[in-house]
Tab-separated table of C-alpha atoms in Angstrom:
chain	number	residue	atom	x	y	z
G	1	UNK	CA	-37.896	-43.246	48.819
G	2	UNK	CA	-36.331	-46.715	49.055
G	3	UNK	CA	-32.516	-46.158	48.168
G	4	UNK	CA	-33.043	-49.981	46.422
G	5	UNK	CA	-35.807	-47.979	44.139
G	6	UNK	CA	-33.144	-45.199	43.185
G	7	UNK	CA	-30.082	-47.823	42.161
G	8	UNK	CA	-32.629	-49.466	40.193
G	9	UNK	CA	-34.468	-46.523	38.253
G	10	UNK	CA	-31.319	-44.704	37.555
G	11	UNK	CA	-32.700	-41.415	39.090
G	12	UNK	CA	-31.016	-39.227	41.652
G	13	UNK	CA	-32.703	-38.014	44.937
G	14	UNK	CA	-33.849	-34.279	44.944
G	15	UNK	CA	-31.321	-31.922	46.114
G	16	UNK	CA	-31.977	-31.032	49.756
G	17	UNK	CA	-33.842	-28.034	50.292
G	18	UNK	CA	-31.269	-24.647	50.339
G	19	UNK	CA	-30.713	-22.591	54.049
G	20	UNK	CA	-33.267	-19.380	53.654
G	21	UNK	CA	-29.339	-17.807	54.692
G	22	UNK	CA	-27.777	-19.135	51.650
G	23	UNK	CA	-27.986	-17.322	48.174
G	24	UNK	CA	-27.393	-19.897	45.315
G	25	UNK	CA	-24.621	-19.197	42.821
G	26	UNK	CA	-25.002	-19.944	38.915
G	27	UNK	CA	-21.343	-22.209	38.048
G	28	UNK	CA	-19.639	-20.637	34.909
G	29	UNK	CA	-18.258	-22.776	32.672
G	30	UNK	CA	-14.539	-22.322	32.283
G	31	UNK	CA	-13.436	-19.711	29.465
G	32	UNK	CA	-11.107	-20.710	27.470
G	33	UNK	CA	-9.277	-17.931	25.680
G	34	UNK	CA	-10.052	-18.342	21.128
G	35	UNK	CA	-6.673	-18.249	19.561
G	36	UNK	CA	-6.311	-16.448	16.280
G	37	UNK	CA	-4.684	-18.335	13.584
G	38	UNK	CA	-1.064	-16.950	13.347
G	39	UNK	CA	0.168	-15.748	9.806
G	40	UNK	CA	2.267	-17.694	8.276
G	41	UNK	CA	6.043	-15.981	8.543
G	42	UNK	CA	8.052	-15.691	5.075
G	43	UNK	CA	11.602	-15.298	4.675
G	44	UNK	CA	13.396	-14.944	1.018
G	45	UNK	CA	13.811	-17.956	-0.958
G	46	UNK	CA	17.588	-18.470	-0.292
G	47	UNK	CA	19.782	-19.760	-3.741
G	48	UNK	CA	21.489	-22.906	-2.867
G	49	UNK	CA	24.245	-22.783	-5.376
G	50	UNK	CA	25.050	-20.420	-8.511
G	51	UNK	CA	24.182	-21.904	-11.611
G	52	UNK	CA	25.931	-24.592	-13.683
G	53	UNK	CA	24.214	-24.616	-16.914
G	54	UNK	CA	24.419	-22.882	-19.409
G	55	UNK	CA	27.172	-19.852	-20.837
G	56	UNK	CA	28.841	-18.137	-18.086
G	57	UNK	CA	28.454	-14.601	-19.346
G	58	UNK	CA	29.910	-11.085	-17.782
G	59	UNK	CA	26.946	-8.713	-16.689
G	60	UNK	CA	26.812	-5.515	-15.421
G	61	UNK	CA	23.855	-4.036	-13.072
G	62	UNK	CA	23.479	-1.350	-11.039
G	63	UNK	CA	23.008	-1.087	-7.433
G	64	UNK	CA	22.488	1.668	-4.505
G	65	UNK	CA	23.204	1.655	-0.805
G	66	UNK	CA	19.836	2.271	1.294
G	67	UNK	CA	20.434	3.154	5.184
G	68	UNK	CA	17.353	2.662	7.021
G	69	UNK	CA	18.163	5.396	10.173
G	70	UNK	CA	14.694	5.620	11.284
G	71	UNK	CA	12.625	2.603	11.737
G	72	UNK	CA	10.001	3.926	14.176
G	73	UNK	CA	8.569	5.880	11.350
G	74	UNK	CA	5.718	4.604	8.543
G	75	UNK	CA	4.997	4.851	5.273
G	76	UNK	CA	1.108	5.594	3.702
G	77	UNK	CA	0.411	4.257	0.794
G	78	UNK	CA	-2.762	6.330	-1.041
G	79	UNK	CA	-4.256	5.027	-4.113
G	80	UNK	CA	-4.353	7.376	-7.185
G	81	UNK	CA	-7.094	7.831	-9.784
G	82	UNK	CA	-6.386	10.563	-12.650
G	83	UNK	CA	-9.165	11.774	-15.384
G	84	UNK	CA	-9.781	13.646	-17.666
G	85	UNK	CA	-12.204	16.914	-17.900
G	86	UNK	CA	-14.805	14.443	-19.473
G	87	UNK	CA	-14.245	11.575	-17.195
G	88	UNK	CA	-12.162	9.607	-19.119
G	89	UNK	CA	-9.327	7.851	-16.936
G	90	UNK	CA	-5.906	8.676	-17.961
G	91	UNK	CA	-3.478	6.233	-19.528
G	92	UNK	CA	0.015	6.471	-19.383
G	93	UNK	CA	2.743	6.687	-16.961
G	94	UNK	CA	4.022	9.908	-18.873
G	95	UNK	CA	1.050	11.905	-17.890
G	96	UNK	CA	0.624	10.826	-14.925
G	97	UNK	CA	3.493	11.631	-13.504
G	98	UNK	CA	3.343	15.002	-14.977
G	99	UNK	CA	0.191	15.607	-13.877
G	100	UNK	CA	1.029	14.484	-10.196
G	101	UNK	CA	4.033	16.779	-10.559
G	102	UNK	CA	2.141	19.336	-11.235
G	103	UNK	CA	-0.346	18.636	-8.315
G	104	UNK	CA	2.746	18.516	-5.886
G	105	UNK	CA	3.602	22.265	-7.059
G	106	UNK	CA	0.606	24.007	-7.020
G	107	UNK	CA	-0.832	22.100	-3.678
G	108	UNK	CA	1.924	21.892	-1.686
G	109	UNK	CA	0.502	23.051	1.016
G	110	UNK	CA	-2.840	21.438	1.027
G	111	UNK	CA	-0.780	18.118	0.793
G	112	UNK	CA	1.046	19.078	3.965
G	113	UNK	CA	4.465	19.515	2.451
G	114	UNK	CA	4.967	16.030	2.139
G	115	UNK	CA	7.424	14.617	-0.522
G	116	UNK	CA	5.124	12.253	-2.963
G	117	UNK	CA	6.306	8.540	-4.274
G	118	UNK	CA	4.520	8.211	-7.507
G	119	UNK	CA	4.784	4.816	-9.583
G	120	UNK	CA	3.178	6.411	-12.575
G	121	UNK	CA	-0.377	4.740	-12.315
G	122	UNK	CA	-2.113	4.144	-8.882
G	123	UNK	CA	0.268	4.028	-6.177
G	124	UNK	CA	1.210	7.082	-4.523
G	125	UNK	CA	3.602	6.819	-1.320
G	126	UNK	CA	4.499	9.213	1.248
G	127	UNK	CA	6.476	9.292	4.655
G	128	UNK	CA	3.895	10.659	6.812
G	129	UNK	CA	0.377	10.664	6.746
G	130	UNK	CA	-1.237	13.249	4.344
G	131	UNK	CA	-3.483	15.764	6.054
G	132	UNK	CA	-6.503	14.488	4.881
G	133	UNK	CA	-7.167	10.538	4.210
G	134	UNK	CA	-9.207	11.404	0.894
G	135	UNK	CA	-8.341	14.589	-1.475
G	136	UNK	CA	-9.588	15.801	-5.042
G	137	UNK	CA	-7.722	18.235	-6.930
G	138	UNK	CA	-7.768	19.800	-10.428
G	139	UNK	CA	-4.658	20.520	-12.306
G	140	UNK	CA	-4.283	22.154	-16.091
G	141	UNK	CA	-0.873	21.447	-17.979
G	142	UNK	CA	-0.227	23.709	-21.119
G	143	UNK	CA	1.096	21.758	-23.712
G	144	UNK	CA	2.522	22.594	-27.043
G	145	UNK	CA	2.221	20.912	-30.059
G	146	UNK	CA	6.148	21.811	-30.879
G	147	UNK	CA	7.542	19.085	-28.109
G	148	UNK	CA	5.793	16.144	-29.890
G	149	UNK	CA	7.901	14.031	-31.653
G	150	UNK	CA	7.832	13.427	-35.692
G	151	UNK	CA	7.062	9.516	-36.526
G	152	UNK	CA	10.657	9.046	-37.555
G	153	UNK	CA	11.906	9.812	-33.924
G	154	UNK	CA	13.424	13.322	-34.615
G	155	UNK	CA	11.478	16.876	-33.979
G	156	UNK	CA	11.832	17.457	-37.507
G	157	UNK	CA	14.077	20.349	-39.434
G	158	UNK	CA	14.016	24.337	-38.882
G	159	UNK	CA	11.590	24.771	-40.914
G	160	UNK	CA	9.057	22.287	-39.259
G	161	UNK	CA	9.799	23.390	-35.707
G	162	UNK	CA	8.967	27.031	-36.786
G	163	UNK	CA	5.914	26.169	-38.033
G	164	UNK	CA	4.791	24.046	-35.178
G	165	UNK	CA	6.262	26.974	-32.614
G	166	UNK	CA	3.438	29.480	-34.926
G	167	UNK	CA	0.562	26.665	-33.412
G	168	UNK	CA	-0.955	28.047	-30.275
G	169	UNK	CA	-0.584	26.265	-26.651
G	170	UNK	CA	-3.080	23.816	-25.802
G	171	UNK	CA	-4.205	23.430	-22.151
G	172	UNK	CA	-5.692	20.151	-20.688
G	173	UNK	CA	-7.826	19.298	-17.339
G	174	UNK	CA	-6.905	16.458	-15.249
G	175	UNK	CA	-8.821	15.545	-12.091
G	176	UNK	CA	-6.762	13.919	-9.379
G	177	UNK	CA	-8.812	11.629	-6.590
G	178	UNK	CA	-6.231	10.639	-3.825
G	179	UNK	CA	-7.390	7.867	-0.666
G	180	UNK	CA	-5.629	6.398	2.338
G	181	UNK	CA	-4.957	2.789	1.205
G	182	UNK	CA	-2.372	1.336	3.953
G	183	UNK	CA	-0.442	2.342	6.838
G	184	UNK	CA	3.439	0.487	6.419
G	185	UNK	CA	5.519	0.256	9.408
G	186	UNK	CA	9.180	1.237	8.728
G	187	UNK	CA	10.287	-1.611	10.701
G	188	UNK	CA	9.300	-3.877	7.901
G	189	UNK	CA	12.359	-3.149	5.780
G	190	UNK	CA	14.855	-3.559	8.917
G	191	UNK	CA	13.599	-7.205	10.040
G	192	UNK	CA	13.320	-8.312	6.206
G	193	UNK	CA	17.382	-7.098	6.172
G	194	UNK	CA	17.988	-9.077	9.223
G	195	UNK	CA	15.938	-11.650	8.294
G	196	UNK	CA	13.870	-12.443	11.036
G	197	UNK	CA	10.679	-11.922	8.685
G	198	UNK	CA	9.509	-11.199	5.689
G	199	UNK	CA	6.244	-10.543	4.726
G	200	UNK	CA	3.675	-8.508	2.819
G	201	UNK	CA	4.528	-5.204	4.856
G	202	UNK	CA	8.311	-5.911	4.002
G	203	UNK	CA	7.065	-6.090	0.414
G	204	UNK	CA	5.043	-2.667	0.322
G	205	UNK	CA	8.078	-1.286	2.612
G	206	UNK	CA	10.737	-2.173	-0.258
G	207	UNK	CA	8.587	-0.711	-2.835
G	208	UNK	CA	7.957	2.762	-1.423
G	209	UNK	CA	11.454	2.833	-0.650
């Protein structure tokens, strides 16, 4: 072919034929490594001044020193669903902490002798994993009539109380479902104190804590 012809056309010349003592190679594109998006780091909204406005007034709160000695540790968080014999869920922060008293006395053991965090509706904490990531139990609380208290906010006079102590004790059935929700590093709490960062594990840290 005229080399004229080939600046013309546009078109290359064939490659030349390959050695029979060569073997080809395929080229590979260059890989380049996906980044992840990064999460966004949050640190606590810092006050710029105290307030102005307003009535300066004296308040009182109360506060507790927490020493964080072990940060190589985690917290679980489980989530908590209570019922009834018939089904029903349970309402209440009263019951349910008595009833997940009561499952912490008479399983102790099948809960691993872990100490239990309960906020009263659906978040259980513990530090340490439970033995199992999903447990059902079934607790019974006697109750009697007697500890109820009159519309009027008192328990009544002698002769009420004696006639409530005469009613017989009445027993209830709870069902307690317990599941592995989230595994909290420790170490949360300490870099939220220092505050290098602050984010949703710091959050879930504080709150079991």
């Amino acid at each position: 072919m005229d080399p004229s012809e080939t600046e013309t056309s546009g078109v290359l010349p064939p490659p030349p034929p390959v050695p029979p003592n060569v073997i080809p190679l395929k080229a590979e594109a260059d890989k380049v490594p996906v980044q992840k998006p990064s999460k966004p780091t949050r640190f606590p909204v810092a006050r710029p001044r105290t307030g102005r406005k307003g009535t300066p007034i004296h308040l009182l709160t109360n506060h507790f020193k927490v020493n964080v000695s072990n940060n190589n540790g985690f917290f679980y968080h489980y989530s908590v669903y209570l019922s009834h014999e018939d089904g029903k869920p349970v309402v209440g922060k009263g019951v349910g902490r008595k009833v997940m008293d009561k499952v912490h006395e008479t399983y102790e053991t099948e809960l691993g002798g872990r100490n239990l965090a309960y906020d009263g509706e659906k978040a259980l904490f513990t530090l340490g994993a439970l033995p199992q990531n999903n447990l059902e139990f079934t607790v019974v609380l006697e109750d009697i009539s007697s500890s109820k208290v009159l519309g009027n906010g008192s328990r009544g006079n002698g002769e009420t109380r004696k006639k409530m102590l005469r009613r017989p004790y009445r027993s209830k059935t709870f069902k307690v479902e317990i599941s592995f929700a989230a595994k909290i590093p420790m170490q949360a709490i300490g870099n939220a104190l220092r505050g290098h960062e602050y984010s949703e594990n710091s959050q879930e840290a504080l709150r079991a804590y």
